[in-house]
Tab-separated table of C-alpha atoms and ligand atoms in Angstrom:
chain	number	residue	atom	x	y	z
A	1418	UNK	CA	257.760	160.622	-12.119
A	1419	UNK	CA	261.283	159.729	-10.980
A	1420	UNK	CA	263.339	156.963	-12.537
A	1421	UNK	CA	263.218	153.743	-10.527
A	1422	UNK	CA	264.216	150.103	-10.293
A	1423	UNK	CA	261.637	147.846	-8.733
A	1424	UNK	CA	262.771	144.423	-7.604
A	1425	UNK	CA	260.989	142.569	-4.899
A	1426	UNK	CA	261.639	138.819	-5.175
A	1427	UNK	CA	259.585	137.730	-2.141
A	1428	UNK	CA	257.227	134.884	-3.036
A	1429	UNK	CA	253.781	135.454	-1.499
A	1430	UNK	CA	251.701	132.323	-0.748
A	1431	UNK	CA	248.224	133.463	0.287
A	1432	UNK	CA	245.225	131.609	1.592
A	1433	UNK	CA	243.652	129.231	4.095
A	1434	UNK	CA	245.959	126.526	5.481
A	1435	UNK	CA	248.980	127.660	3.484
A	1436	UNK	CA	251.220	127.313	6.575
A	1437	UNK	CA	251.180	123.600	5.815
A	1438	UNK	CA	253.548	124.424	2.947
A	1439	UNK	CA	256.158	125.986	5.178
A	1440	UNK	CA	258.584	123.015	5.173
A	1441	UNK	CA	258.355	122.639	1.444
A	1442	UNK	CA	258.957	126.363	0.940
A	1443	UNK	CA	262.036	126.268	3.183
A	1444	UNK	CA	263.335	123.315	1.205
A	1445	UNK	CA	262.556	125.067	-2.124
A	1446	UNK	CA	264.668	128.059	-0.986
A	1447	UNK	CA	267.620	125.882	0.029
A	1448	UNK	CA	267.162	125.716	3.827
A	1449	UNK	CA	268.534	122.609	5.525
A	1450	UNK	CA	269.109	123.752	9.113
A	1451	UNK	CA	266.544	126.282	10.354
A	1452	UNK	CA	266.354	128.730	13.234
A	1453	UNK	CA	262.626	128.843	14.069
A	1454	UNK	CA	262.087	132.278	15.584
A	1455	UNK	CA	258.885	133.449	17.312
A	1456	UNK	CA	257.420	135.699	19.897
A	1457	UNK	CA	255.748	135.464	23.280
A	1458	UNK	CA	253.564	132.437	22.697
A	1459	UNK	CA	250.568	133.402	20.541
A	1460	UNK	CA	251.721	130.941	17.819
A	1461	UNK	CA	251.473	128.084	20.346
A	1462	UNK	CA	248.035	129.187	21.586
A	1463	UNK	CA	246.575	129.161	18.061
A	1464	UNK	CA	248.124	125.817	17.142
A	1465	UNK	CA	250.358	127.318	14.472
A	1466	UNK	CA	253.640	126.305	16.087
A	1467	UNK	CA	252.656	122.635	15.968
A	1468	UNK	CA	251.585	122.853	12.328
A	1469	UNK	CA	254.839	124.615	11.277
A	1470	UNK	CA	256.961	122.150	13.206
A	1471	UNK	CA	255.103	119.223	11.670
A	1472	UNK	CA	255.600	120.600	8.141
A	1473	UNK	CA	259.347	121.031	8.773
A	1474	UNK	CA	259.531	117.455	10.031
A	1475	UNK	CA	257.622	116.169	7.018
A	1476	UNK	CA	260.291	117.621	4.766
A	1477	UNK	CA	263.122	116.278	6.984
A	1478	UNK	CA	264.368	119.784	7.840
A	1479	UNK	CA	266.287	120.076	11.068
A	1480	UNK	CA	265.647	123.079	13.296
A	1481	UNK	CA	266.673	124.857	16.481
A	1482	UNK	CA	264.333	127.390	18.017
A	1483	UNK	CA	264.404	130.736	19.732
A	1484	UNK	CA	261.156	132.252	21.052
A	1485	UNK	CA	260.601	135.237	23.265
A	1486	UNK	CA	260.783	138.124	20.783
A	1487	UNK	CA	259.050	141.114	22.407
A	1488	UNK	CA	257.145	143.809	20.581
A	1489	UNK	CA	259.743	146.458	19.741
A	1490	UNK	CA	262.343	143.670	19.399
A	1491	UNK	CA	265.492	143.939	21.421
A	1492	UNK	CA	269.135	143.792	20.435
A	1493	UNK	CA	270.029	141.388	23.268
A	1494	UNK	CA	267.823	138.588	21.865
A	1495	UNK	CA	269.308	139.228	18.391
A	1496	UNK	CA	272.730	138.526	19.887
A	1497	UNK	CA	271.431	135.275	21.444
A	1498	UNK	CA	270.091	134.263	18.053
A	1499	UNK	CA	273.392	134.923	16.312
A	1500	UNK	CA	275.246	132.798	18.836
A	1501	UNK	CA	272.755	129.948	18.294
A	1502	UNK	CA	273.042	130.193	14.503
A	1503	UNK	CA	276.868	130.116	14.585
A	1504	UNK	CA	276.967	127.238	17.114
A	1505	UNK	CA	274.422	125.085	15.302
A	1506	UNK	CA	275.363	125.865	11.671
A	1507	UNK	CA	271.963	127.415	10.841
A	1508	UNK	CA	271.497	128.235	7.128
A	1509	UNK	CA	267.924	129.574	7.077
A	1510	UNK	CA	265.870	131.761	9.476
A	1511	UNK	CA	262.156	131.086	9.696
A	1512	UNK	CA	260.165	133.860	11.349
A	1513	UNK	CA	256.687	132.887	12.580
A	1514	UNK	CA	254.854	135.940	13.939
A	1515	UNK	CA	254.539	139.662	13.317
A	1516	UNK	CA	256.851	142.537	12.458
A	1517	UNK	CA	258.830	142.214	15.635
A	1518	UNK	CA	259.711	138.564	15.039
A	1519	UNK	CA	260.503	139.187	11.400
A	1520	UNK	CA	262.716	142.187	12.166
A	1521	UNK	CA	264.551	140.221	14.861
A	1522	UNK	CA	265.026	137.372	12.324
A	1523	UNK	CA	266.411	139.811	9.797
A	1524	UNK	CA	268.863	141.219	12.286
A	1525	UNK	CA	270.062	137.763	13.231
A	1526	UNK	CA	270.300	136.815	9.529
A	1527	UNK	CA	272.487	139.807	8.778
A	1528	UNK	CA	274.541	139.708	11.936
A	1529	UNK	CA	275.428	136.000	11.478
A	1530	UNK	CA	277.183	136.787	8.211
A	1531	UNK	CA	278.553	140.234	9.094
A	1532	UNK	CA	282.093	140.152	10.308
A	1533	UNK	CA	283.355	143.661	9.462
A	1534	UNK	CA	281.637	145.442	12.334
A	1535	UNK	CA	279.126	144.913	15.081
A	1536	UNK	CA	275.525	144.758	13.775
A	1537	UNK	CA	274.422	147.665	15.943
A	1538	UNK	CA	276.971	149.917	14.164
A	1539	UNK	CA	274.891	149.467	11.010
A	1540	UNK	CA	271.639	150.359	12.729
A	1541	UNK	CA	273.180	153.464	14.287
A	1542	UNK	CA	275.537	154.753	11.623
A	1543	UNK	CA	275.353	152.851	8.352
A	1544	UNK	CA	271.684	151.899	7.763
A	1545	UNK	CA	272.198	150.863	4.105
A	1546	UNK	CA	275.515	149.155	4.621
A	1547	UNK	CA	274.362	145.580	5.170
A	1548	UNK	CA	275.019	143.571	2.045
A	1549	UNK	CA	274.556	139.938	3.073
A	1550	UNK	CA	272.231	137.914	5.269
A	1551	UNK	CA	271.072	134.350	5.699
A	1552	UNK	CA	267.901	133.641	3.729
A	1553	UNK	CA	264.655	134.340	5.662
A	1554	UNK	CA	261.183	132.865	5.335
A	1555	UNK	CA	258.027	134.154	7.060
A	1556	UNK	CA	254.661	132.858	8.311
A	1557	UNK	CA	252.825	136.065	9.116
A	1558	UNK	CA	250.371	136.360	12.037
A	1559	UNK	CA	249.558	140.044	12.084
A	1560	UNK	CA	249.139	142.423	9.159
A	1561	UNK	CA	250.940	145.631	10.217
A	1562	UNK	CA	254.634	146.252	9.684
A	1563	UNK	CA	254.848	144.888	6.173
A	1564	UNK	CA	258.199	143.395	7.097
A	1565	UNK	CA	257.152	140.074	5.483
A	1566	UNK	CA	258.201	141.470	2.100
A	1567	UNK	CA	260.067	144.702	3.065
A	1568	UNK	CA	263.796	145.223	2.876
A	1569	UNK	CA	264.070	146.739	6.345
A	1570	UNK	CA	264.475	145.722	9.994
A	1571	UNK	CA	263.792	147.865	13.104
A	1572	UNK	CA	265.526	146.988	16.367
A	1573	UNK	CA	265.633	148.628	19.802
A	1574	UNK	CA	268.900	148.728	21.718
A	1575	UNK	CA	268.016	148.602	25.403
A	1576	UNK	CA	271.198	150.495	26.122
A	1577	UNK	CA	270.009	154.056	25.525
A	1578	UNK	CA	266.513	153.059	24.237
A	1579	UNK	CA	267.544	153.763	20.596
A	1580	UNK	CA	265.135	152.360	18.060
A	1581	UNK	CA	266.796	152.292	14.624
A	1582	UNK	CA	266.452	150.556	11.257
A	1583	UNK	CA	268.562	149.069	8.505
A	1584	UNK	CA	267.568	148.469	4.900
A	1585	UNK	CA	268.946	146.322	2.108
A	1586	UNK	CA	267.691	143.919	-0.512
A	1587	UNK	CA	269.427	140.960	1.265
A	1588	UNK	CA	266.823	141.419	4.013
A	1589	UNK	CA	263.768	140.773	1.783
A	1590	UNK	CA	262.355	137.421	2.842
A	1591	UNK	CA	262.445	134.606	0.257
A	1592	UNK	CA	258.823	133.778	0.952
A	1593	UNK	CA	255.886	134.958	3.034
A	1594	UNK	CA	252.961	132.780	3.923
A	1595	UNK	CA	249.815	134.869	4.379
A	1596	UNK	CA	246.794	133.004	5.837
A	1597	UNK	CA	244.167	135.522	6.966
A	1598	UNK	CA	242.660	132.890	9.345
A	1599	UNK	CA	245.809	133.154	11.461
A	1600	UNK	CA	244.773	136.705	12.309
A	1601	UNK	CA	241.353	135.804	13.701
A	1602	UNK	CA	242.920	135.465	17.201
A	1603	UNK	CA	244.379	138.970	17.211
A	1604	UNK	CA	243.237	141.063	20.206
A	1605	UNK	CA	241.227	144.096	18.955
A	1606	UNK	CA	243.959	146.516	20.043
A	1607	UNK	CA	246.564	144.673	17.952
A	1608	UNK	CA	244.258	144.614	14.918
A	1609	UNK	CA	243.838	148.381	15.352
A	1610	UNK	CA	247.569	149.025	15.819
A	1611	UNK	CA	248.311	146.988	12.729
A	1612	UNK	CA	245.788	148.874	10.653
A	1613	UNK	CA	247.185	152.185	11.833
A	1614	UNK	CA	250.706	151.129	10.773
A	1615	UNK	CA	249.444	150.040	7.372
A	1616	UNK	CA	247.655	153.351	6.863
A	1617	UNK	CA	250.787	155.194	7.922
A	1618	UNK	CA	252.938	153.328	5.370
A	1619	UNK	CA	250.468	154.557	2.718
A	1620	UNK	CA	250.526	158.152	4.057
A	1621	UNK	CA	254.352	158.188	4.196
A	1622	UNK	CA	254.498	157.315	0.517
A	1623	UNK	CA	251.604	159.507	-0.490
A	1624	UNK	CA	253.183	162.724	0.848
A	1625	UNK	CA	255.688	163.414	-1.855
A	1626	UNK	CA	256.812	166.533	-3.609
A	1627	UNK	CA	257.377	164.544	-6.790
A	1628	UNK	CA	254.762	165.593	-9.383
A	1629	UNK	CA	253.014	163.496	-12.038
A	1630	UNK	CA	252.698	160.322	-10.045
A	1631	UNK	CA	249.032	159.769	-10.768
A	1632	UNK	CA	249.079	155.963	-10.964
A	1633	UNK	CA	250.764	155.464	-7.611
A	1634	UNK	CA	248.653	158.236	-6.055
A	1635	UNK	CA	245.572	156.295	-7.066
A	1636	UNK	CA	246.895	152.955	-6.010
A	1637	UNK	CA	247.705	154.446	-2.604
A	1638	UNK	CA	244.267	155.985	-2.366
A	1639	UNK	CA	242.601	152.709	-3.189
A	1640	UNK	CA	244.721	150.985	-0.536
A	1641	UNK	CA	243.801	153.618	2.081
A	1642	UNK	CA	240.089	153.275	1.266
A	1643	UNK	CA	240.466	149.494	1.738
A	1644	UNK	CA	242.040	149.727	5.140
A	1645	UNK	CA	239.642	152.466	6.323
A	1646	UNK	CA	236.612	150.348	5.313
A	1647	UNK	CA	237.675	146.874	6.377
A	1648	UNK	CA	239.285	147.454	9.733
A	1649	UNK	CA	236.064	148.387	11.575
A	1650	UNK	CA	234.482	145.299	9.990
A	1651	UNK	CA	237.280	143.028	11.297
A	1652	UNK	CA	236.906	144.578	14.755
A	1653	UNK	CA	233.193	143.891	14.789
A	1654	UNK	CA	233.534	140.417	13.247
A	1655	UNK	CA	237.050	139.086	14.113
A	1656	UNK	CA	236.477	135.900	12.047
A	1657	UNK	CA	235.325	137.685	8.880
A	1658	UNK	CA	237.724	136.049	6.395
A	1659	UNK	CA	237.011	138.644	3.658
A	1660	UNK	CA	237.811	141.628	5.823
A	1661	UNK	CA	240.895	139.941	7.256
A	1662	UNK	CA	242.039	139.077	3.764
A	1663	UNK	CA	241.767	142.650	2.526
A	1664	UNK	CA	243.703	143.920	5.470
A	1665	UNK	CA	246.415	141.342	5.178
A	1666	UNK	CA	247.020	141.859	1.465
A	1667	UNK	CA	246.970	145.662	1.697
A	1668	UNK	CA	249.414	145.417	4.628
A	1669	UNK	CA	251.903	143.678	2.348
A	1670	UNK	CA	251.330	145.915	-0.671
A	1671	UNK	CA	251.645	149.007	1.498
A	1672	UNK	CA	255.278	148.276	2.298
A	1673	UNK	CA	256.819	146.133	-0.471
A	1674	UNK	CA	257.927	149.314	-2.285
A	1675	UNK	CA	255.698	148.942	-5.287
A	1676	UNK	CA	253.650	151.918	-4.109
A	1677	UNK	CA	256.656	154.233	-3.909
A	1678	UNK	CA	257.951	153.562	-7.416
A	1679	UNK	CA	258.758	156.818	-9.133
A	1680	UNK	CA	258.246	158.911	-6.007
A	1681	UNK	CA	260.044	159.851	-2.767
A	1682	UNK	CA	258.162	159.364	0.482
A	1683	UNK	CA	258.339	161.443	3.638
A	1684	UNK	CA	258.922	159.086	6.665
A	1685	UNK	CA	259.335	161.818	9.300
A	1686	UNK	CA	256.288	160.531	11.251
A	1687	UNK	CA	257.896	157.141	11.443
A	1688	UNK	CA	261.170	158.590	12.712
A	1689	UNK	CA	259.341	160.575	15.336
A	1690	UNK	CA	257.178	157.575	16.353
A	1691	UNK	CA	260.256	155.390	16.803
A	1692	UNK	CA	261.288	157.735	19.630
A	1693	UNK	CA	257.942	157.203	21.381
A	1694	UNK	CA	258.000	153.348	21.064
A	1695	UNK	CA	261.768	153.302	21.760
A	1696	UNK	CA	261.391	155.133	25.086
A	1697	UNK	CA	257.877	154.276	26.217
A	1698	UNK	CA	257.547	150.774	24.638
A	1699	UNK	CA	254.105	151.569	23.189
A	1700	UNK	CA	252.849	149.728	20.096
A	1701	UNK	CA	254.184	151.289	16.881
A	1702	UNK	CA	250.694	151.662	15.395
A	1703	UNK	CA	249.393	153.457	18.462
A	1704	UNK	CA	252.337	155.884	18.313
A	1705	UNK	CA	251.557	156.595	14.657
A	1706	UNK	CA	247.945	157.415	15.485
A	1707	UNK	CA	249.317	160.099	17.832
A	1708	UNK	CA	252.054	161.459	15.587
A	1709	UNK	CA	250.332	161.569	12.151
A	1710	UNK	CA	247.535	164.056	12.951
A	1711	UNK	CA	250.033	166.317	14.687
A	1712	UNK	CA	252.489	166.060	11.742
A	1713	UNK	CA	249.630	166.882	9.360
A	1714	UNK	CA	248.576	169.950	11.353
A	1715	UNK	CA	252.154	171.176	11.425
A	1716	UNK	CA	253.106	170.538	7.814
A	1717	UNK	CA	249.994	171.210	5.656
A	1718	UNK	CA	250.262	174.994	5.498
A	1719	UNK	CA	253.434	175.071	3.382
A	1720	UNK	CA	252.250	172.519	0.741
A	1721	UNK	CA	248.498	171.980	1.088
A	1722	UNK	CA	247.959	170.518	-2.393
A	1723	UNK	CA	248.499	166.859	-1.491
A	1724	UNK	CA	246.463	167.182	1.694
A	1725	UNK	CA	243.495	168.606	-0.197
A	1726	UNK	CA	243.735	165.810	-2.766
A	1727	UNK	CA	243.715	163.240	0.037
A	1728	UNK	CA	240.868	164.964	1.833
A	1729	UNK	CA	238.671	164.887	-1.229
A	1730	UNK	CA	239.565	161.575	-2.752
A	1731	UNK	CA	239.873	159.364	0.344
A	1732	UNK	CA	238.122	161.146	3.202
A	1733	UNK	CA	235.250	162.381	1.033
A	1734	UNK	CA	235.561	165.985	2.332
A	1735	UNK	CA	233.353	168.412	0.413
A	1736	UNK	CA	235.180	171.028	-1.552
A	1737	UNK	CA	232.508	173.486	-0.500
A	1738	UNK	CA	234.525	174.239	2.685
A	1739	UNK	CA	235.550	177.872	2.712
A	1740	UNK	CA	239.281	177.366	2.057
A	1741	UNK	CA	242.015	174.743	1.721
A	1742	UNK	CA	242.890	174.999	5.434
A	1743	UNK	CA	239.262	174.163	6.420
A	1744	UNK	CA	239.260	171.196	4.053
A	1745	UNK	CA	242.496	169.775	5.557
A	1746	UNK	CA	241.465	170.385	9.193
A	1747	UNK	CA	238.138	168.568	8.498
A	1748	UNK	CA	240.119	165.626	7.044
A	1749	UNK	CA	242.431	165.450	10.100
A	1750	UNK	CA	239.319	165.394	12.305
A	1751	UNK	CA	237.828	162.574	10.299
A	1752	UNK	CA	241.114	160.651	10.531
A	1753	UNK	CA	241.164	161.137	14.341
A	1754	UNK	CA	237.570	159.900	14.584
A	1755	UNK	CA	238.566	156.739	12.723
A	1756	UNK	CA	241.524	156.138	15.084
A	1757	UNK	CA	239.234	156.646	18.039
A	1758	UNK	CA	236.646	154.277	16.551
A	1759	UNK	CA	239.439	151.666	16.561
A	1760	UNK	CA	240.201	152.376	20.183
A	1761	UNK	CA	243.596	154.027	19.548
A	1762	UNK	CA	245.053	157.040	21.364
A	1763	UNK	CA	245.417	160.205	19.339
A	1764	UNK	CA	247.213	162.262	21.992
A	1765	UNK	CA	250.334	161.591	23.985
A	1766	UNK	CA	248.330	162.050	27.231
A	1767	UNK	CA	245.892	159.314	26.088
A	1768	UNK	CA	248.866	156.900	25.910
A	1769	UNK	CA	250.030	158.008	29.319
A	1770	UNK	CA	253.023	159.856	27.882
A	1771	UNK	CA	253.984	163.040	29.818
A	1772	UNK	CA	255.610	166.083	28.265
A	1773	UNK	CA	258.835	165.960	30.259
A	1774	UNK	CA	260.905	164.023	27.684
A	1775	UNK	CA	259.752	165.810	24.514
A	1776	UNK	CA	263.012	167.765	24.261
A	1777	UNK	CA	265.051	164.600	24.640
A	1778	UNK	CA	263.032	162.695	22.031
A	1779	UNK	CA	263.253	165.571	19.549
A	1780	UNK	CA	267.048	165.631	19.914
A	1781	UNK	CA	267.339	161.818	19.611
A	1782	UNK	CA	265.244	161.761	16.487
A	1783	UNK	CA	267.919	163.814	14.755
A	1784	UNK	CA	270.999	162.078	16.175
A	1785	UNK	CA	273.347	161.235	13.285
A	1786	UNK	CA	271.258	163.061	10.673
A	1787	UNK	CA	270.833	166.699	9.471
A	1788	UNK	CA	267.071	166.470	9.079
A	1789	UNK	CA	264.146	164.051	8.734
A	1790	UNK	CA	261.259	164.013	6.250
A	1791	UNK	CA	261.074	164.955	2.604
A	1792	UNK	CA	257.641	166.417	1.970
A	1793	UNK	CA	258.913	169.016	4.381
A	1794	UNK	CA	262.323	168.610	6.016
A	1795	UNK	CA	262.285	168.887	9.780
A	1796	UNK	CA	264.894	169.770	12.386
A	1797	UNK	CA	264.872	169.461	16.150
A	1798	UNK	CA	262.577	172.509	16.768
A	1799	UNK	CA	260.049	171.199	14.240
A	1800	UNK	CA	259.942	167.756	15.841
A	1801	UNK	CA	259.485	169.377	19.252
A	1802	UNK	CA	256.644	171.506	17.905
A	1803	UNK	CA	254.911	168.440	16.414
A	1804	UNK	CA	255.212	166.486	19.668
A	1805	UNK	CA	253.781	169.494	21.540
A	1806	UNK	CA	250.852	169.572	19.061
A	1807	UNK	CA	250.274	165.925	20.015
A	1808	UNK	CA	249.973	166.671	23.751
B	2300	NZQ	O1	254.582	137.847	20.845
B	2300	NZQ	P1	253.306	137.127	20.535
B	2300	NZQ	O2	252.861	136.276	21.615
B	2300	NZQ	O3	253.330	136.467	19.202
B	2300	NZQ	O4	252.162	138.286	20.458
B	2300	NZQ	C1	252.144	139.320	19.503
B	2300	NZQ	C2	252.569	140.627	20.088
B	2300	NZQ	O5	252.240	140.738	21.454
B	2300	NZQ	C3	250.750	139.584	19.092
B	2300	NZQ	N1	250.250	138.733	17.992
B	2300	NZQ	C4	250.793	138.636	16.778
B	2300	NZQ	N2	250.095	137.796	16.005
B	2300	NZQ	C5	249.054	137.337	16.794
B	2300	NZQ	C6	249.175	137.937	18.051
B	2300	NZQ	N3	248.337	137.656	19.065
B	2300	NZQ	C7	247.314	136.837	18.825
B	2300	NZQ	N4	247.092	136.288	17.622
B	2300	NZQ	C8	247.932	136.491	16.584
B	2300	NZQ	N5	247.684	135.956	15.370
B	2300	NZQ	O6	250.730	140.938	18.615
B	2300	NZQ	C9	251.670	141.681	19.369
B	2300	NZQ	C10	252.414	142.611	18.458
B	2300	NZQ	O7	253.229	141.880	17.565
B	2300	NZQ	P2	254.411	142.694	16.787
B	2300	NZQ	O8	255.133	141.691	15.943
B	2300	NZQ	O9	255.158	143.546	17.681
B	2300	NZQ	O10	253.510	143.625	15.789
B	2300	NZQ	P3	253.842	144.350	14.457
B	2300	NZQ	O11	253.695	143.443	13.337
B	2300	NZQ	O12	253.024	145.587	14.469
B	2300	NZQ	O13	255.399	144.743	14.506
B	2300	NZQ	C11	255.797	145.948	15.134
B	2300	NZQ	C12	257.288	146.133	14.946
B	2300	NZQ	O14	257.575	146.283	13.572
B	2300	NZQ	C13	258.360	147.505	13.339
B	2300	NZQ	C14	257.777	148.396	14.457
B	2300	NZQ	O15	258.620	149.528	14.702
B	2300	NZQ	C15	257.698	147.441	15.589
B	2300	NZQ	O16	258.939	147.299	16.246
B	2300	NZQ	N6	258.243	147.936	11.989
B	2300	NZQ	C16	258.934	147.248	11.061
B	2300	NZQ	C17	258.931	147.642	9.742
B	2300	NZQ	C18	259.719	146.831	8.700
B	2300	NZQ	N7	260.612	145.996	9.150
B	2300	NZQ	O17	259.593	147.014	7.523
B	2300	NZQ	C19	258.241	148.788	9.234
B	2300	NZQ	C20	257.260	149.387	10.224
B	2300	NZQ	O18	257.075	150.744	9.943
B	2300	NZQ	C21	257.600	149.222	11.671
B	2300	NZQ	O19	258.480	150.251	12.088
B	2301	ZN	ZN1	255.322	151.484	10.359
């Protein structure tokens, strides 16, 4: 196990009706003038907007608002948010929505206090360079990205369709309200995309070359089992509180960095996927359902040990298969069947993505870096081969 420091100060408030506490939580964390940030309108349709506004008013907290965050959040709206924060003296950003809203809120929070260089410079060239941000609070409406307690933000610059991330402890939200009932209204496809992203966050951490990480291996395996079991239940019964609760909590634990203590994750599949959603504007979780099986097929031969362990412990593949390769291939097929059961694409063609920009995406995935991935490091030809396997 590697040495590590684990520090995640985000307060998690979990349960039915907990959004009623939003105003009190903002106050507790020092917010006096809030930017209320949200997406395309789902929070108004489910009555959440009204409840959050009422709780802010109850606590006498002033707010300005900026809706309209799109999935794969855009840099241009971040710039609008920064202008609003500066003009109105905002001291706290409240994100009500999913990963896109939260990531946009984080970008605004950082950019409002960053004077040394333009915020996009950090996303493009200095992803760990952001050291200060306005405090952020979250009311989560979709378990997926894990951004509610993560230290990262992913933004798309429309100019060049670059999708890039920054990371830093100042971006960890001060609190996250998790009410599983708020996810009852999710369309089945969004539930599925969210589950795929959660599973991917567990895979990325699981595939490590660091040895003797048995505790985190087993915590990751338990988390994977939970998401594999409960997602089909939530799809069949959208208002099943227990299934929604399991998914929501595992979504947070999958990405708050507890599960990568003492180990180094891979993350190549995420980098490759960001090219797909950056250019084709598909849902991140759908892109991961396409990339992960292809990445697995490409990578397992060099280091099959972790794949075999995963196959046996999580996908219940029988060790009686003739060799390690057969065990791993069986696991990948089971994984693809699960994605299909959820209604997700597992090939580029199924998402309507043609092959003509594979070369461009492979090159862009490596812009500004020597390689991606850690379980196996990948260069441009490897990324191209993986995307071709996904055709
Ligand atoms: O915009 P609204 O109207 O709110 O609709 C949203 C959106 O269309 C809808 N939705 C959310 N909650 C709902 C709901 N519809 C009905 N009922 C509800 N309760 O769902 C759609 C997708 O929302 P979005 O926020 O885009 O989803 P997600 O949470 O999957 O976030 C995706 C973004 O997060 C990034 C992804 O790359 C992508 O840009 N990620 C961020 C990470 C991080 N910051 O740590 C890590 C992840 O790996 C990921 O890259
Ligand atoms: Zn992800």
